[in-house]
Coordinates of C-alpha atoms in Angstrom, one line a residue:
M1 CA 103.7 -15.3 -19.8
R2 CA 101.2 -16.7 -22.2
S3 CA 99.9 -20.2 -22.0
S4 CA 101.7 -22.7 -24.1
L5 CA 98.4 -24.4 -25.0
L6 CA 97.5 -22.5 -28.1
R7 CA 100.8 -22.4 -29.8
G8 CA 100.1 -25.4 -32.0
A9 CA 98.4 -28.7 -32.0
A10 CA 101.6 -30.7 -32.5
V11 CA 103.3 -29.2 -29.6
T12 CA 100.3 -29.7 -27.3
A13 CA 99.9 -33.3 -28.3
G14 CA 103.4 -33.8 -27.1
L15 CA 102.5 -32.1 -23.8
A16 CA 99.6 -34.4 -23.4
L17 CA 101.9 -37.4 -23.5
L18 CA 104.1 -35.7 -21.0
L19 CA 101.2 -35.0 -18.7
V20 CA 100.3 -38.7 -18.7
G21 CA 103.8 -39.5 -17.6
C22 CA 103.6 -37.0 -14.7
S23 CA 100.1 -37.6 -13.4
G24 CA 99.4 -39.5 -10.3
P25 CA 97.8 -39.2 -6.9
A26 CA 98.3 -36.1 -4.8
A27 CA 101.7 -36.3 -3.1
T28 CA 102.3 -36.0 0.6
P29 CA 104.9 -33.6 1.9
S30 CA 108.4 -35.0 1.9
A31 CA 110.2 -35.2 5.2
S32 CA 113.4 -34.4 3.4
A33 CA 112.1 -31.1 2.1
P34 CA 113.6 -28.4 4.3
A35 CA 111.5 -25.8 6.1
S36 CA 111.3 -22.2 5.1
P37 CA 114.5 -20.3 6.0
S38 CA 112.9 -16.8 5.8
A39 CA 113.8 -15.9 9.4
S40 CA 117.4 -16.9 9.2
A41 CA 120.3 -14.5 8.6
P42 CA 121.7 -13.9 5.1
S43 CA 124.6 -16.2 4.1
E44 CA 127.9 -14.8 3.0
E45 CA 128.9 -18.0 1.4
K46 CA 129.8 -17.6 -2.3
V47 CA 127.2 -19.4 -4.3
T48 CA 126.2 -19.6 -8.0
L49 CA 122.4 -19.7 -8.6
T50 CA 120.9 -20.9 -11.9
V51 CA 117.6 -19.4 -12.9
A52 CA 115.5 -21.1 -15.6
T53 CA 112.9 -19.0 -17.4
F54 CA 111.2 -18.9 -20.9
N55 CA 109.9 -16.2 -23.1
E56 CA 110.4 -12.8 -21.4
F57 CA 110.4 -12.3 -17.6
G58 CA 112.2 -8.9 -17.7
Y59 CA 114.9 -10.1 -15.3
E60 CA 118.1 -9.2 -17.1
D61 CA 118.6 -5.9 -15.3
L62 CA 117.3 -7.2 -12.0
F63 CA 119.9 -10.0 -11.9
A64 CA 122.6 -7.3 -12.2
E65 CA 121.0 -5.3 -9.4
Y66 CA 120.8 -8.3 -7.1
T67 CA 124.3 -9.4 -7.6
K68 CA 125.6 -5.9 -7.0
A69 CA 123.8 -5.9 -3.6
H70 CA 124.8 -9.5 -2.9
P71 CA 128.4 -9.8 -4.1
N72 CA 128.7 -13.4 -2.9
V73 CA 126.0 -14.4 -5.3
T74 CA 126.6 -15.2 -9.0
I75 CA 123.5 -15.7 -11.2
T76 CA 123.5 -17.9 -14.2
P77 CA 120.3 -17.4 -16.3
K78 CA 118.9 -20.1 -18.5
K79 CA 116.2 -19.3 -21.0
A80 CA 114.3 -22.0 -22.9
A81 CA 113.3 -21.2 -26.5
T82 CA 109.7 -21.9 -25.7
S83 CA 107.6 -22.6 -22.6
N84 CA 106.9 -26.1 -24.0
E85 CA 110.6 -26.8 -24.0
A86 CA 110.8 -25.5 -20.4
R87 CA 107.9 -27.6 -19.3
E88 CA 109.4 -30.8 -20.7
N89 CA 112.7 -30.1 -19.0
Y90 CA 111.0 -29.3 -15.7
F91 CA 109.0 -32.4 -15.3
N92 CA 111.6 -34.8 -16.7
K93 CA 114.3 -33.6 -14.3
L94 CA 111.9 -33.2 -11.4
A95 CA 111.0 -36.9 -11.8
A96 CA 114.7 -37.8 -12.1
G97 CA 115.6 -36.0 -8.9
S98 CA 118.4 -33.9 -10.4
G99 CA 119.4 -31.5 -13.1
L100 CA 117.0 -28.7 -12.4
S101 CA 118.0 -25.1 -11.9
D102 CA 118.0 -23.5 -8.4
I103 CA 115.0 -21.5 -9.5
E104 CA 112.6 -22.8 -12.1
A105 CA 109.9 -20.6 -13.7
I106 CA 106.5 -22.4 -14.4
E107 CA 103.3 -21.3 -16.2
V108 CA 100.0 -21.2 -14.4
D109 CA 98.5 -24.0 -16.5
W110 CA 101.2 -26.4 -15.3
L111 CA 100.1 -26.1 -11.7
P112 CA 97.7 -29.1 -11.7
D113 CA 100.7 -31.3 -12.4
V114 CA 103.1 -29.3 -10.3
M115 CA 100.9 -29.8 -7.3
Q116 CA 101.0 -33.6 -7.7
T117 CA 104.7 -33.4 -7.1
A118 CA 104.7 -30.6 -4.5
D119 CA 106.8 -32.7 -2.1
K120 CA 109.7 -32.2 -4.5
L121 CA 109.5 -28.4 -4.1
Y122 CA 111.0 -26.2 -1.4
D123 CA 108.5 -24.6 1.0
L124 CA 108.6 -20.9 0.2
S125 CA 106.3 -19.8 3.0
G126 CA 107.4 -17.0 5.3
D127 CA 106.2 -13.9 7.0
D128 CA 108.1 -11.7 4.5
V129 CA 105.8 -12.8 1.7
K130 CA 102.5 -13.3 3.6
G131 CA 99.6 -11.5 1.8
R132 CA 101.9 -10.3 -1.1
W133 CA 99.8 -11.6 -4.0
L134 CA 96.2 -11.4 -5.2
D135 CA 94.3 -14.1 -3.3
W136 CA 93.5 -16.2 -6.3
K137 CA 97.1 -16.0 -7.6
E138 CA 98.5 -17.1 -4.2
A139 CA 95.9 -19.9 -3.8
A140 CA 97.0 -21.4 -7.1
G141 CA 100.6 -21.6 -5.9
T142 CA 99.7 -23.2 -2.6
A143 CA 99.8 -27.0 -2.2
P144 CA 96.8 -28.9 -0.7
D145 CA 98.7 -29.2 2.6
G146 CA 99.0 -25.4 2.8
K147 CA 102.7 -25.2 1.7
L148 CA 103.5 -22.2 -0.6
V149 CA 105.5 -23.8 -3.4
A150 CA 105.3 -21.1 -6.1
Y151 CA 105.8 -17.3 -6.0
G152 CA 103.6 -15.4 -8.4
T153 CA 105.3 -13.3 -11.0
D154 CA 102.9 -11.9 -13.6
I155 CA 99.3 -12.3 -14.5
G156 CA 97.3 -11.9 -17.7
P157 CA 94.3 -9.7 -16.9
E158 CA 92.3 -9.2 -20.2
G159 CA 90.9 -6.2 -21.9
V160 CA 89.8 -5.6 -25.5
C161 CA 92.3 -4.3 -27.9
Y162 CA 90.9 -2.6 -31.0
R163 CA 91.8 -0.6 -34.2
A164 CA 90.5 2.9 -33.7
D165 CA 91.0 3.7 -37.3
L166 CA 88.9 0.8 -38.5
F167 CA 86.2 1.7 -36.0
K168 CA 86.1 5.2 -37.4
K169 CA 85.7 3.9 -41.0
A170 CA 82.8 1.8 -39.8
G171 CA 81.1 4.6 -38.0
L172 CA 81.8 3.3 -34.5
P173 CA 83.2 5.4 -31.6
T174 CA 87.0 5.6 -31.3
D175 CA 87.6 7.1 -27.9
R176 CA 88.6 4.3 -25.6
A177 CA 86.0 5.2 -22.9
E178 CA 83.2 5.4 -25.5
V179 CA 84.4 2.1 -27.0
A180 CA 84.3 0.4 -23.6
K181 CA 80.7 1.6 -23.2
A182 CA 79.8 0.5 -26.7
L183 CA 81.3 -3.0 -26.1
G184 CA 78.8 -3.4 -23.2
S185 CA 79.2 -6.0 -20.5
T186 CA 78.3 -9.3 -22.0
W187 CA 79.5 -11.5 -24.8
D188 CA 76.2 -10.9 -26.6
D189 CA 77.0 -7.2 -26.4
Y190 CA 80.4 -7.8 -27.9
F191 CA 79.0 -9.8 -30.7
A192 CA 76.2 -7.4 -31.4
L193 CA 78.7 -4.5 -31.8
G194 CA 80.7 -6.8 -34.1
K195 CA 77.7 -7.3 -36.4
K196 CA 77.3 -3.5 -36.7
F197 CA 81.0 -3.3 -37.5
V198 CA 81.1 -6.0 -40.2
A199 CA 78.0 -4.5 -41.9
K200 CA 80.1 -1.4 -42.8
S201 CA 83.7 -2.7 -42.6
N202 CA 84.1 -3.7 -46.3
G203 CA 85.4 -7.2 -45.4
V204 CA 87.4 -6.6 -42.3
A205 CA 86.5 -9.1 -39.6
W206 CA 85.5 -8.2 -36.0
F207 CA 87.8 -10.6 -34.2
D208 CA 90.9 -12.7 -35.1
S209 CA 90.1 -16.2 -34.1
A210 CA 87.1 -18.1 -32.8
D211 CA 89.3 -20.2 -30.6
A212 CA 90.8 -17.1 -29.0
I213 CA 87.3 -16.1 -28.0
M214 CA 86.8 -19.6 -26.6
Q215 CA 90.0 -19.2 -24.6
G216 CA 88.6 -16.0 -23.1
Q217 CA 85.3 -17.7 -22.2
I218 CA 86.8 -20.9 -20.9
N219 CA 88.8 -18.9 -18.4
Q220 CA 85.5 -17.5 -17.0
L221 CA 84.2 -21.0 -16.0
K222 CA 85.2 -22.0 -12.5
N223 CA 85.1 -25.7 -13.4
A224 CA 85.3 -25.9 -17.2
F225 CA 86.2 -29.5 -17.6
S226 CA 86.4 -31.0 -14.1
S227 CA 84.0 -30.8 -11.1
T228 CA 85.7 -30.5 -7.7
E229 CA 82.8 -31.3 -5.4
P230 CA 82.8 -33.7 -3.6
E231 CA 86.0 -34.7 -5.4
E232 CA 87.7 -34.0 -8.8
T233 CA 85.8 -35.7 -11.6
L234 CA 86.3 -35.1 -15.3
I235 CA 83.0 -33.9 -16.8
P236 CA 82.1 -36.0 -19.9
L237 CA 82.2 -33.6 -22.9
G238 CA 78.8 -34.8 -24.1
D239 CA 77.3 -33.7 -20.8
N240 CA 79.2 -30.4 -20.5
A241 CA 76.4 -28.0 -21.1
P242 CA 78.3 -24.7 -20.3
V243 CA 81.1 -25.5 -22.7
K244 CA 78.7 -26.7 -25.4
A245 CA 76.8 -23.4 -25.0
Q246 CA 80.0 -21.4 -25.5
Y247 CA 81.0 -23.5 -28.5
D248 CA 77.6 -23.0 -30.2
S249 CA 77.5 -19.2 -29.5
I250 CA 81.0 -18.5 -30.6
L251 CA 80.8 -20.5 -33.9
K252 CA 77.4 -18.8 -34.6
A253 CA 79.2 -15.4 -34.3
A254 CA 82.2 -16.6 -36.2
V255 CA 80.6 -18.3 -39.1
D256 CA 76.9 -17.4 -39.4
D257 CA 77.4 -13.8 -38.4
K258 CA 80.8 -13.6 -40.2
L259 CA 82.6 -11.9 -37.3
S260 CA 85.8 -14.0 -37.5
A261 CA 88.9 -13.6 -39.6
H262 CA 89.2 -17.4 -39.5
L263 CA 92.8 -17.4 -38.1
Q264 CA 94.6 -19.6 -35.7
Q265 CA 96.6 -17.7 -33.2
W266 CA 100.4 -18.0 -33.4
Q267 CA 100.3 -19.3 -37.0
P268 CA 102.1 -17.3 -39.7
D269 CA 98.9 -16.1 -41.4
W270 CA 97.7 -14.8 -38.0
V271 CA 101.0 -12.9 -37.6
D272 CA 100.7 -11.5 -41.2
A273 CA 97.1 -10.4 -40.6
F274 CA 98.3 -7.6 -38.2
Q275 CA 100.0 -5.9 -41.1
K276 CA 97.1 -6.5 -43.5
G277 CA 94.4 -5.1 -41.2
K278 CA 92.3 -8.3 -41.3
F279 CA 90.5 -7.8 -38.0
A280 CA 89.5 -4.9 -35.7
T281 CA 89.5 -6.4 -32.2
M282 CA 91.1 -9.1 -30.2
L283 CA 91.1 -10.1 -26.6
C284 CA 94.3 -9.0 -25.0
P285 CA 95.9 -10.0 -21.7
G286 CA 98.7 -7.7 -20.6
W287 CA 101.4 -9.8 -22.2
M288 CA 99.6 -9.7 -25.5
L289 CA 100.3 -5.9 -25.8
G290 CA 103.9 -6.6 -26.7
V291 CA 102.9 -9.3 -29.2
I292 CA 100.5 -6.9 -31.0
E293 CA 103.1 -4.1 -31.0
G294 CA 105.7 -6.5 -32.5
N295 CA 103.3 -8.0 -35.1
A296 CA 101.8 -4.6 -36.0
K297 CA 105.0 -2.7 -36.2
G298 CA 104.4 0.5 -38.3
I299 CA 100.6 0.2 -38.1
E300 CA 98.9 3.1 -36.3
G301 CA 95.5 3.0 -34.6
W302 CA 95.7 0.3 -31.9
D303 CA 94.2 1.1 -28.6
I304 CA 92.8 -0.8 -25.6
A305 CA 89.4 -0.6 -23.9
N306 CA 89.0 -1.0 -20.2
T307 CA 86.4 -3.7 -20.3
F308 CA 86.1 -7.4 -20.9
P309 CA 82.9 -9.3 -22.0
G310 CA 81.3 -11.3 -19.3
G311 CA 83.3 -9.6 -16.5
G312 CA 86.9 -10.2 -15.6
G313 CA 89.2 -12.7 -17.2
N314 CA 92.8 -13.8 -16.8
W315 CA 94.8 -15.6 -19.4
G316 CA 98.2 -16.8 -18.5
G317 CA 100.8 -15.8 -15.8
S318 CA 103.7 -17.5 -14.3
Y319 CA 105.4 -18.4 -11.0
L320 CA 108.9 -19.1 -9.6
T321 CA 109.6 -22.4 -7.8
V322 CA 112.6 -23.7 -5.9
P323 CA 113.2 -27.4 -6.5
A324 CA 114.1 -29.2 -3.2
Q325 CA 116.8 -31.1 -5.1
G326 CA 119.0 -27.9 -5.4
A327 CA 122.2 -27.4 -3.4
H328 CA 121.4 -23.8 -2.4
T329 CA 117.7 -23.8 -1.6
K330 CA 117.8 -21.0 1.0
E331 CA 119.7 -18.6 -1.2
A332 CA 117.4 -19.5 -4.2
R333 CA 114.4 -18.8 -2.0
D334 CA 115.9 -15.4 -1.1
L335 CA 116.4 -14.5 -4.7
A336 CA 113.0 -15.7 -5.8
A337 CA 111.4 -13.7 -3.0
W338 CA 113.3 -10.6 -4.1
L339 CA 112.5 -11.0 -7.8
T340 CA 108.8 -11.3 -7.0
A341 CA 108.6 -8.4 -4.6
P342 CA 106.3 -5.6 -5.9
E343 CA 109.2 -3.2 -6.6
Q344 CA 111.0 -5.7 -8.8
Q345 CA 107.9 -6.9 -10.6
I346 CA 107.0 -3.3 -11.6
K347 CA 110.5 -2.9 -13.1
A348 CA 109.9 -6.2 -15.0
F349 CA 106.6 -4.8 -16.3
K350 CA 108.3 -1.7 -17.6
A351 CA 111.0 -3.8 -19.2
K352 CA 108.9 -6.5 -20.8
G353 CA 105.2 -5.9 -20.1
T354 CA 104.8 -8.7 -17.5
F355 CA 102.0 -7.4 -15.4
P356 CA 102.4 -7.7 -11.6
S357 CA 100.3 -10.0 -9.5
Q358 CA 101.3 -8.3 -6.2
K359 CA 98.6 -6.4 -4.3
Q360 CA 101.0 -3.5 -3.4
A361 CA 102.2 -3.2 -7.0
L362 CA 98.6 -2.8 -8.2
T363 CA 98.1 0.3 -6.2
S364 CA 101.6 1.8 -6.8
P365 CA 101.6 5.2 -8.6
D366 CA 104.7 3.9 -10.3
L367 CA 102.6 1.2 -12.0
L368 CA 99.3 3.1 -12.4
S369 CA 101.1 6.0 -14.2
V370 CA 102.5 3.7 -17.0
T371 CA 101.2 4.6 -20.4
N372 CA 101.8 2.8 -23.7
K373 CA 102.8 5.0 -26.7
F374 CA 101.9 2.3 -29.3
F375 CA 98.4 2.0 -27.9
N376 CA 97.6 5.7 -28.4
N377 CA 99.2 6.5 -25.1
A378 CA 96.7 4.4 -23.3
P379 CA 97.1 4.3 -19.4
T380 CA 97.9 0.6 -19.6
G381 CA 99.0 0.5 -15.9
Q382 CA 95.6 1.7 -14.7
I383 CA 93.6 -0.3 -17.2
L384 CA 95.3 -3.6 -16.5
A385 CA 95.2 -3.0 -12.7
D386 CA 91.4 -2.5 -13.1
R387 CA 91.2 -5.6 -15.2
A388 CA 93.2 -7.6 -12.6
N389 CA 90.8 -6.5 -9.9
A390 CA 87.9 -7.6 -12.0
V391 CA 89.1 -11.3 -12.1
P392 CA 86.7 -13.1 -9.7
F393 CA 88.6 -16.4 -9.3
N394 CA 91.3 -18.7 -10.6
P395 CA 89.6 -21.5 -12.7
F396 CA 90.2 -25.0 -11.6
K397 CA 92.3 -26.9 -14.2
G398 CA 92.7 -30.6 -13.5
P399 CA 95.5 -32.9 -14.8
Q400 CA 93.6 -33.4 -18.1
Y401 CA 93.0 -29.8 -18.8
F402 CA 95.5 -29.6 -21.6
A403 CA 94.2 -32.6 -23.4
V404 CA 90.5 -31.6 -23.2
R405 CA 91.2 -28.0 -24.1
Q406 CA 93.1 -29.2 -27.2
V407 CA 90.1 -31.4 -28.3
I408 CA 87.9 -28.3 -28.2
A409 CA 90.4 -26.1 -29.9
D410 CA 90.6 -28.6 -32.7
A411 CA 86.9 -28.8 -33.0
I412 CA 86.5 -25.0 -33.3
N413 CA 89.3 -24.7 -35.8
R414 CA 87.9 -27.4 -38.0
V415 CA 84.8 -25.1 -38.4
D416 CA 86.4 -21.7 -38.2
V417 CA 89.8 -22.1 -39.8
T418 CA 90.0 -25.1 -42.1
K419 CA 86.2 -25.2 -42.7
K420 CA 86.4 -29.0 -43.0
Q421 CA 83.3 -29.7 -40.9
N422 CA 80.2 -27.9 -39.7
A423 CA 79.7 -27.2 -36.0
A424 CA 77.5 -30.2 -35.3
D425 CA 79.8 -32.8 -37.0
S426 CA 82.9 -31.3 -35.4
W427 CA 81.4 -31.4 -32.0
A428 CA 80.4 -35.1 -32.5
Q429 CA 84.1 -35.8 -33.5
A430 CA 85.2 -33.9 -30.4
I431 CA 83.1 -36.1 -28.2
K432 CA 84.7 -39.2 -29.7
E433 CA 88.2 -37.8 -29.2
F434 CA 87.4 -36.9 -25.6
N435 CA 86.1 -40.4 -24.9
A436 CA 89.4 -41.8 -26.4
L437 CA 91.4 -39.8 -23.8
G438 CA 90.6 -42.5 -21.3

């Protein structure tokens, strides 16, 4: 699932308020939270389990498969219209102590706040799931006391999606292996090829959005906004040299070198730009493939290169949790463990493109043989598995991650999209807004 952060400033501002309401010192484990039941026998008691998700998890057929094998279980799915709606519901009802579904899906970027209330979640640890996920995926779902509170579903390993037809018109290679080689290994390489493209593209931009590039680069910083040694400390934006260097280089490429289409992702003009061929490349986590295919319906030429500037990168991904307030935590844990098993996650990937985070799934011929007709029959199973294995770590995102990230997104969009400020003035405003966060 994609992060909710970049869907719009207004929504994110609301999230920031919610975050303030949920923040607090790290919680200690609750004595009332029951221990893992993984070793106990299956129950035959008739139970109804509610499962709350958002966007697309690909679970519809899996629910039917599970209830067929477990006739005593009835599953009632609940799908929020947006992940932001799901987030608000989750934290409000978690704080209230009632009202949550038996299984609640969460996004990776919620985890800093989820871990502050980890005592309100059921311990999902067990020998049956030990070592199931990529190390960095499992670490992010583990509370400071070592309790596993979130089962990984999908991840968002990133490649570079491109329009082969537009590359051909600009005299660039079109074969995906040759494109990956031409894109190089660094962000400077990516921008350099972009300059060659725009020199011959007759007005077509290299990438869609400067802030989308920022999203890709931020996720490659281990501690983008907060240091963690010796303890978590928010880094003053005015002193944050790595982020400032990213900001400067991206806006130089976007504005001075004219590589950007000057769009803001998820806005109507960004959606329309797919049909109008406004840009030739974009960073694409696995879940973005479905977005591109939907927005570019009827457009031929999209492909995906097995590379990512600066090394590996991950954008987005989700987890399943079992709130301790539920009446059927053992049965919910059993269902969550089944849904996130490699076999089921591969089925979800085939249904909705949610790329697995399970080690066994990443080596499964069933996954690696998957191709995508829309993307020129690209071997997306193999490519995304390679991109997942290239992700070096899960970046630390403290409780103020959302708020700081929005300040930076606004700063970039004032230069790249609305053009209301130059880069220097917009950065100065960003520092003021950061300082006002408190």
